Amino acid sequence: MGIALYQLLAQEYFKEFHVIAGQKGLSREVQGVAVMDAPDALRWTKGKELIMTSGYALSKDPYCLERNFQEGVAQLATGLMIKRQRYLDVIPDHLIELFGRYDVPLISMPFEIGFMDVINQVNVAVMNQAFKSFRIRNDSVFRLSRGRSRGFFRQLRRRWISRHSCMISMKRSHTIVLRISGSFPNGSA
């Protein structure tokens, strides 16, 4: 459960982010964010992540993403954001062609925007999309299953649970059960 990349990029916050390749993949789902800090960093991703990089790994190993595509791990990503003019003055043509070939969005990210700010924006957008997917009522129970619940649960705990009455339990199957008493900040109950 996440948000389509085109919906995320349509938000005001992302107006200075530019899709430079892989436009056909903009309907891919974003469920979280990962940071690429090494040439082989994508091997630890699970899929449906928006990958962010300063370009450092690419400046040290310009063909690392090509190997990641050959290994089949880069195709699982929702897209890749590269910080503009940090380590790469221009996005190499071979990367633009590569992301276009696999329909994985390649996005240039403004230099001045911090990774934490982007991570927060993505997490809030994913959480808001998740809230729209559930009809939550007073004293209701809903389940979030598998690894997809982890980021949603963190945001829920930070933004809502700490101020409202609820009971949370985590089952061995990694399913979170949340019993809520009260109403959501937007007035829904």
mmCIF file of C-alpha atoms in Angstrom:
data_model
loop_
_atom_site.group_PDB
_atom_site.id
_atom_site.type_symbol
_atom_site.label_atom_id
_atom_site.label_comp_id
_atom_site.label_asym_id
_atom_site.label_seq_id
_atom_site.Cartn_x
_atom_site.Cartn_y
_atom_site.Cartn_z
ATOM 1 C CA MET A 1 0.000 0.000 0.000
ATOM 2 C CA GLY A 2 1.573 3.236 -1.136
ATOM 3 C CA ILE A 3 1.173 6.144 -3.513
ATOM 4 C CA ALA A 4 1.802 6.361 -7.243
ATOM 5 C CA LEU A 5 4.980 8.233 -8.075
ATOM 6 C CA TYR A 6 3.134 10.665 -10.363
ATOM 7 C CA GLN A 7 0.806 11.549 -7.448
ATOM 8 C CA LEU A 8 3.783 12.148 -5.176
ATOM 9 C CA LEU A 9 5.602 14.329 -7.710
ATOM 10 C CA ALA A 10 2.419 16.361 -8.334
ATOM 11 C CA GLN A 11 2.590 17.714 -4.783
ATOM 12 C CA GLU A 12 3.786 21.300 -4.375
ATOM 13 C CA TYR A 13 6.878 20.208 -2.433
ATOM 14 C CA PHE A 14 8.237 18.312 -5.458
ATOM 15 C CA LYS A 15 7.766 21.099 -8.053
ATOM 16 C CA GLU A 16 11.544 21.505 -8.533
ATOM 17 C CA PHE A 17 12.137 17.762 -9.009
ATOM 18 C CA HIS A 18 12.409 16.863 -12.702
ATOM 19 C CA VAL A 19 11.788 13.493 -14.342
ATOM 20 C CA ILE A 20 14.558 13.075 -16.915
ATOM 21 C CA ALA A 21 14.001 9.454 -17.975
ATOM 22 C CA GLY A 22 11.614 6.550 -17.462
ATOM 23 C CA GLN A 23 8.406 8.609 -17.705
ATOM 24 C CA LYS A 24 6.423 5.470 -18.571
ATOM 25 C CA GLY A 25 7.109 4.204 -15.036
ATOM 26 C CA LEU A 26 5.482 7.127 -13.206
ATOM 27 C CA SER A 27 2.535 4.953 -12.189
ATOM 28 C CA ARG A 28 4.863 2.775 -10.078
ATOM 29 C CA GLU A 29 3.981 2.581 -6.398
ATOM 30 C CA VAL A 30 6.113 4.223 -3.688
ATOM 31 C CA GLN A 31 6.017 2.525 -0.293
ATOM 32 C CA GLY A 32 9.154 3.991 1.225
ATOM 33 C CA VAL A 33 12.567 5.536 0.668
ATOM 34 C CA ALA A 34 16.067 4.076 0.557
ATOM 35 C CA VAL A 35 19.373 5.923 0.280
ATOM 36 C CA MET A 36 22.043 4.720 -2.130
ATOM 37 C CA ASP A 37 25.364 5.313 -0.406
ATOM 38 C CA ALA A 38 27.411 2.575 -2.070
ATOM 39 C CA PRO A 39 27.565 1.082 -5.587
ATOM 40 C CA ASP A 40 25.878 -2.127 -4.406
ATOM 41 C CA ALA A 41 23.321 -0.506 -2.082
ATOM 42 C CA LEU A 42 20.322 -1.654 -4.128
ATOM 43 C CA ARG A 43 20.952 -5.272 -3.195
ATOM 44 C CA TRP A 44 19.407 -4.490 0.224
ATOM 45 C CA THR A 45 16.227 -2.944 -1.133
ATOM 46 C CA LYS A 46 12.945 -4.837 -1.211
ATOM 47 C CA GLY A 47 11.141 -3.084 -4.030
ATOM 48 C CA LYS A 48 8.721 -0.193 -4.313
ATOM 49 C CA GLU A 49 11.253 2.148 -2.735
ATOM 50 C CA LEU A 50 12.143 5.544 -4.066
ATOM 51 C CA ILE A 51 15.950 5.506 -4.066
ATOM 52 C CA MET A 52 17.818 8.732 -3.295
ATOM 53 C CA THR A 53 21.482 9.386 -3.940
ATOM 54 C CA SER A 54 23.859 12.306 -3.754
ATOM 55 C CA GLY A 55 25.638 10.752 -6.731
ATOM 56 C CA TYR A 56 28.740 9.871 -4.722
ATOM 57 C CA ALA A 57 28.560 6.144 -5.492
ATOM 58 C CA LEU A 58 27.996 6.968 -9.167
ATOM 59 C CA SER A 59 30.999 9.300 -9.240
ATOM 60 C CA LYS A 60 33.185 6.489 -7.889
ATOM 61 C CA ASP A 61 31.644 3.714 -10.006
ATOM 62 C CA PRO A 62 29.792 5.190 -13.018
ATOM 63 C CA TYR A 63 28.450 1.812 -14.167
ATOM 64 C CA CYS A 64 27.198 0.460 -10.845
ATOM 65 C CA LEU A 65 23.560 1.046 -11.780
ATOM 66 C CA GLU A 66 24.049 -0.811 -15.038
ATOM 67 C CA ARG A 67 25.192 -3.837 -13.011
ATOM 68 C CA ASN A 68 22.198 -3.405 -10.680
ATOM 69 C CA PHE A 69 19.865 -3.525 -13.686
ATOM 70 C CA GLN A 70 21.680 -6.580 -15.063
ATOM 71 C CA GLU A 71 21.240 -8.312 -11.695
ATOM 72 C CA GLY A 72 17.529 -7.438 -11.720
ATOM 73 C CA VAL A 73 17.504 -5.405 -8.497
ATOM 74 C CA ALA A 74 17.198 -1.884 -9.938
ATOM 75 C CA GLN A 75 13.942 -2.752 -11.741
ATOM 76 C CA LEU A 76 12.281 -3.321 -8.359
ATOM 77 C CA ALA A 77 12.807 0.315 -7.355
ATOM 78 C CA THR A 78 10.022 2.821 -7.913
ATOM 79 C CA GLY A 79 12.540 5.325 -9.189
ATOM 80 C CA LEU A 80 15.876 6.992 -8.484
ATOM 81 C CA MET A 81 16.427 10.583 -7.344
ATOM 82 C CA ILE A 82 19.872 12.054 -7.943
ATOM 83 C CA LYS A 83 20.856 15.262 -6.172
ATOM 84 C CA ARG A 84 21.741 17.872 -8.783
ATOM 85 C CA GLN A 85 25.310 19.185 -8.917
ATOM 86 C CA ARG A 86 26.586 17.467 -5.787
ATOM 87 C CA TYR A 87 28.934 14.836 -7.190
ATOM 88 C CA LEU A 88 27.737 14.818 -10.802
ATOM 89 C CA ASP A 89 27.678 18.045 -12.807
ATOM 90 C CA VAL A 90 25.371 16.395 -15.348
ATOM 91 C CA ILE A 91 23.466 13.117 -15.387
ATOM 92 C CA PRO A 92 25.426 10.826 -17.746
ATOM 93 C CA ASP A 93 23.677 9.943 -21.008
ATOM 94 C CA HIS A 94 24.173 6.216 -20.389
ATOM 95 C CA LEU A 95 22.069 6.499 -17.184
ATOM 96 C CA ILE A 96 19.296 8.389 -18.953
ATOM 97 C CA GLU A 97 19.211 5.713 -21.659
ATOM 98 C CA LEU A 98 19.336 2.896 -19.091
ATOM 99 C CA PHE A 99 16.424 4.202 -17.001
ATOM 100 C CA GLY A 100 14.442 4.926 -20.154
ATOM 101 C CA ARG A 101 14.999 1.390 -21.437
ATOM 102 C CA TYR A 102 13.641 -0.143 -18.219
ATOM 103 C CA ASP A 103 10.893 2.468 -17.673
ATOM 104 C CA VAL A 104 12.205 3.272 -14.209
ATOM 105 C CA PRO A 105 11.862 6.998 -13.467
ATOM 106 C CA LEU A 106 15.116 8.915 -13.053
ATOM 107 C CA ILE A 107 14.517 12.176 -11.218
ATOM 108 C CA SER A 108 16.850 15.093 -10.630
ATOM 109 C CA MET A 109 16.585 16.452 -7.101
ATOM 110 C CA PRO A 110 17.445 20.054 -6.140
ATOM 111 C CA PHE A 111 20.839 20.468 -4.489
ATOM 112 C CA GLU A 112 19.537 22.457 -1.517
ATOM 113 C CA ILE A 113 16.881 19.971 -0.377
ATOM 114 C CA GLY A 114 17.920 17.572 2.369
ATOM 115 C CA PHE A 115 17.312 13.839 2.299
ATOM 116 C CA MET A 116 15.429 13.919 5.623
ATOM 117 C CA ASP A 117 12.969 16.452 4.219
ATOM 118 C CA VAL A 118 12.258 14.246 1.203
ATOM 119 C CA ILE A 119 11.943 11.145 3.387
ATOM 120 C CA ASN A 120 9.426 12.932 5.617
ATOM 121 C CA GLN A 121 7.388 14.157 2.635
ATOM 122 C CA VAL A 122 7.277 10.669 1.126
ATOM 123 C CA ASN A 123 6.350 9.013 4.428
ATOM 124 C CA VAL A 124 3.538 11.473 5.071
ATOM 125 C CA ALA A 125 2.191 11.015 1.524
ATOM 126 C CA VAL A 126 2.293 7.212 1.878
ATOM 127 C CA MET A 127 0.626 7.413 5.302
ATOM 128 C CA ASN A 128 -2.104 9.734 4.024
ATOM 129 C CA GLN A 129 -2.767 7.380 1.125
ATOM 130 C CA ALA A 130 -2.976 4.474 3.589
ATOM 131 C CA PHE A 131 -5.504 6.372 5.726
ATOM 132 C CA LYS A 132 -7.665 6.850 2.637
ATOM 133 C CA SER A 133 -7.587 3.083 2.099
ATOM 134 C CA PHE A 134 -9.052 2.287 5.502
ATOM 135 C CA ARG A 135 -12.431 3.103 6.950
ATOM 136 C CA ILE A 136 -11.517 3.472 10.572
ATOM 137 C CA ARG A 137 -14.270 3.877 13.168
ATOM 138 C CA ASN A 138 -14.253 4.228 16.944
ATOM 139 C CA ASP A 139 -13.166 1.039 18.665
ATOM 140 C CA SER A 140 -12.320 -0.528 15.339
ATOM 141 C CA VAL A 141 -9.555 -2.949 14.534
ATOM 142 C CA PHE A 142 -7.632 -2.977 11.294
ATOM 143 C CA ARG A 143 -4.637 -4.923 10.134
ATOM 144 C CA LEU A 144 -1.543 -3.876 8.274
ATOM 145 C CA SER A 145 0.349 -6.876 7.060
ATOM 146 C CA ARG A 146 3.849 -7.905 6.052
ATOM 147 C CA GLY A 147 6.782 -5.497 5.816
ATOM 148 C CA ARG A 148 4.607 -2.753 4.315
ATOM 149 C CA SER A 149 3.281 -1.811 7.722
ATOM 150 C CA ARG A 150 6.576 -0.752 9.278
ATOM 151 C CA GLY A 151 6.857 2.777 7.809
ATOM 152 C CA PHE A 152 3.125 3.400 8.103
ATOM 153 C CA PHE A 153 3.165 2.342 11.742
ATOM 154 C CA ARG A 154 6.078 4.658 12.590
ATOM 155 C CA GLN A 155 4.280 7.626 11.087
ATOM 156 C CA LEU A 156 0.995 6.675 12.746
ATOM 157 C CA ARG A 157 2.699 6.416 16.121
ATOM 158 C CA ARG A 158 4.496 9.757 15.745
ATOM 159 C CA ARG A 159 1.605 11.782 14.434
ATOM 160 C CA TRP A 160 -1.486 10.296 16.018
ATOM 161 C CA ILE A 161 -1.131 7.476 18.519
ATOM 162 C CA SER A 162 0.830 9.518 21.045
ATOM 163 C CA ARG A 163 -2.162 11.880 21.406
ATOM 164 C CA HIS A 164 -5.062 9.434 21.334
ATOM 165 C CA SER A 165 -6.277 6.371 23.151
ATOM 166 C CA CYS A 166 -5.475 3.132 21.409
ATOM 167 C CA MET A 167 -4.093 -0.332 21.921
ATOM 168 C CA ILE A 168 -1.465 -1.811 19.636
ATOM 169 C CA SER A 169 -0.335 -5.379 19.332
ATOM 170 C CA MET A 170 2.179 -6.941 16.995
ATOM 171 C CA LYS A 171 1.596 -10.526 16.044
ATOM 172 C CA ARG A 172 4.290 -13.013 15.161
ATOM 173 C CA SER A 173 3.179 -12.860 11.521
ATOM 174 C CA HIS A 174 4.286 -9.199 11.439
ATOM 175 C CA THR A 175 0.666 -8.095 11.424
ATOM 176 C CA ILE A 176 -0.118 -5.022 13.471
ATOM 177 C CA VAL A 177 -3.515 -4.864 15.098
ATOM 178 C CA LEU A 178 -4.559 -1.414 16.231
ATOM 179 C CA ARG A 179 -7.629 -0.812 18.382
ATOM 180 C CA ILE A 180 -8.625 2.845 18.297
ATOM 181 C CA SER A 181 -10.862 4.835 20.602
ATOM 182 C CA GLY A 182 -11.396 8.409 19.527
ATOM 183 C CA SER A 183 -11.345 10.178 16.212
ATOM 184 C CA PHE A 184 -8.722 11.197 13.700
ATOM 185 C CA PRO A 185 -7.458 14.760 13.545
ATOM 186 C CA ASN A 186 -9.310 15.371 10.266
ATOM 187 C CA GLY A 187 -12.611 14.707 12.027
ATOM 188 C CA SER A 188 -13.261 11.186 10.770
ATOM 189 C CA ALA A 189 -14.119 8.678 13.425
#
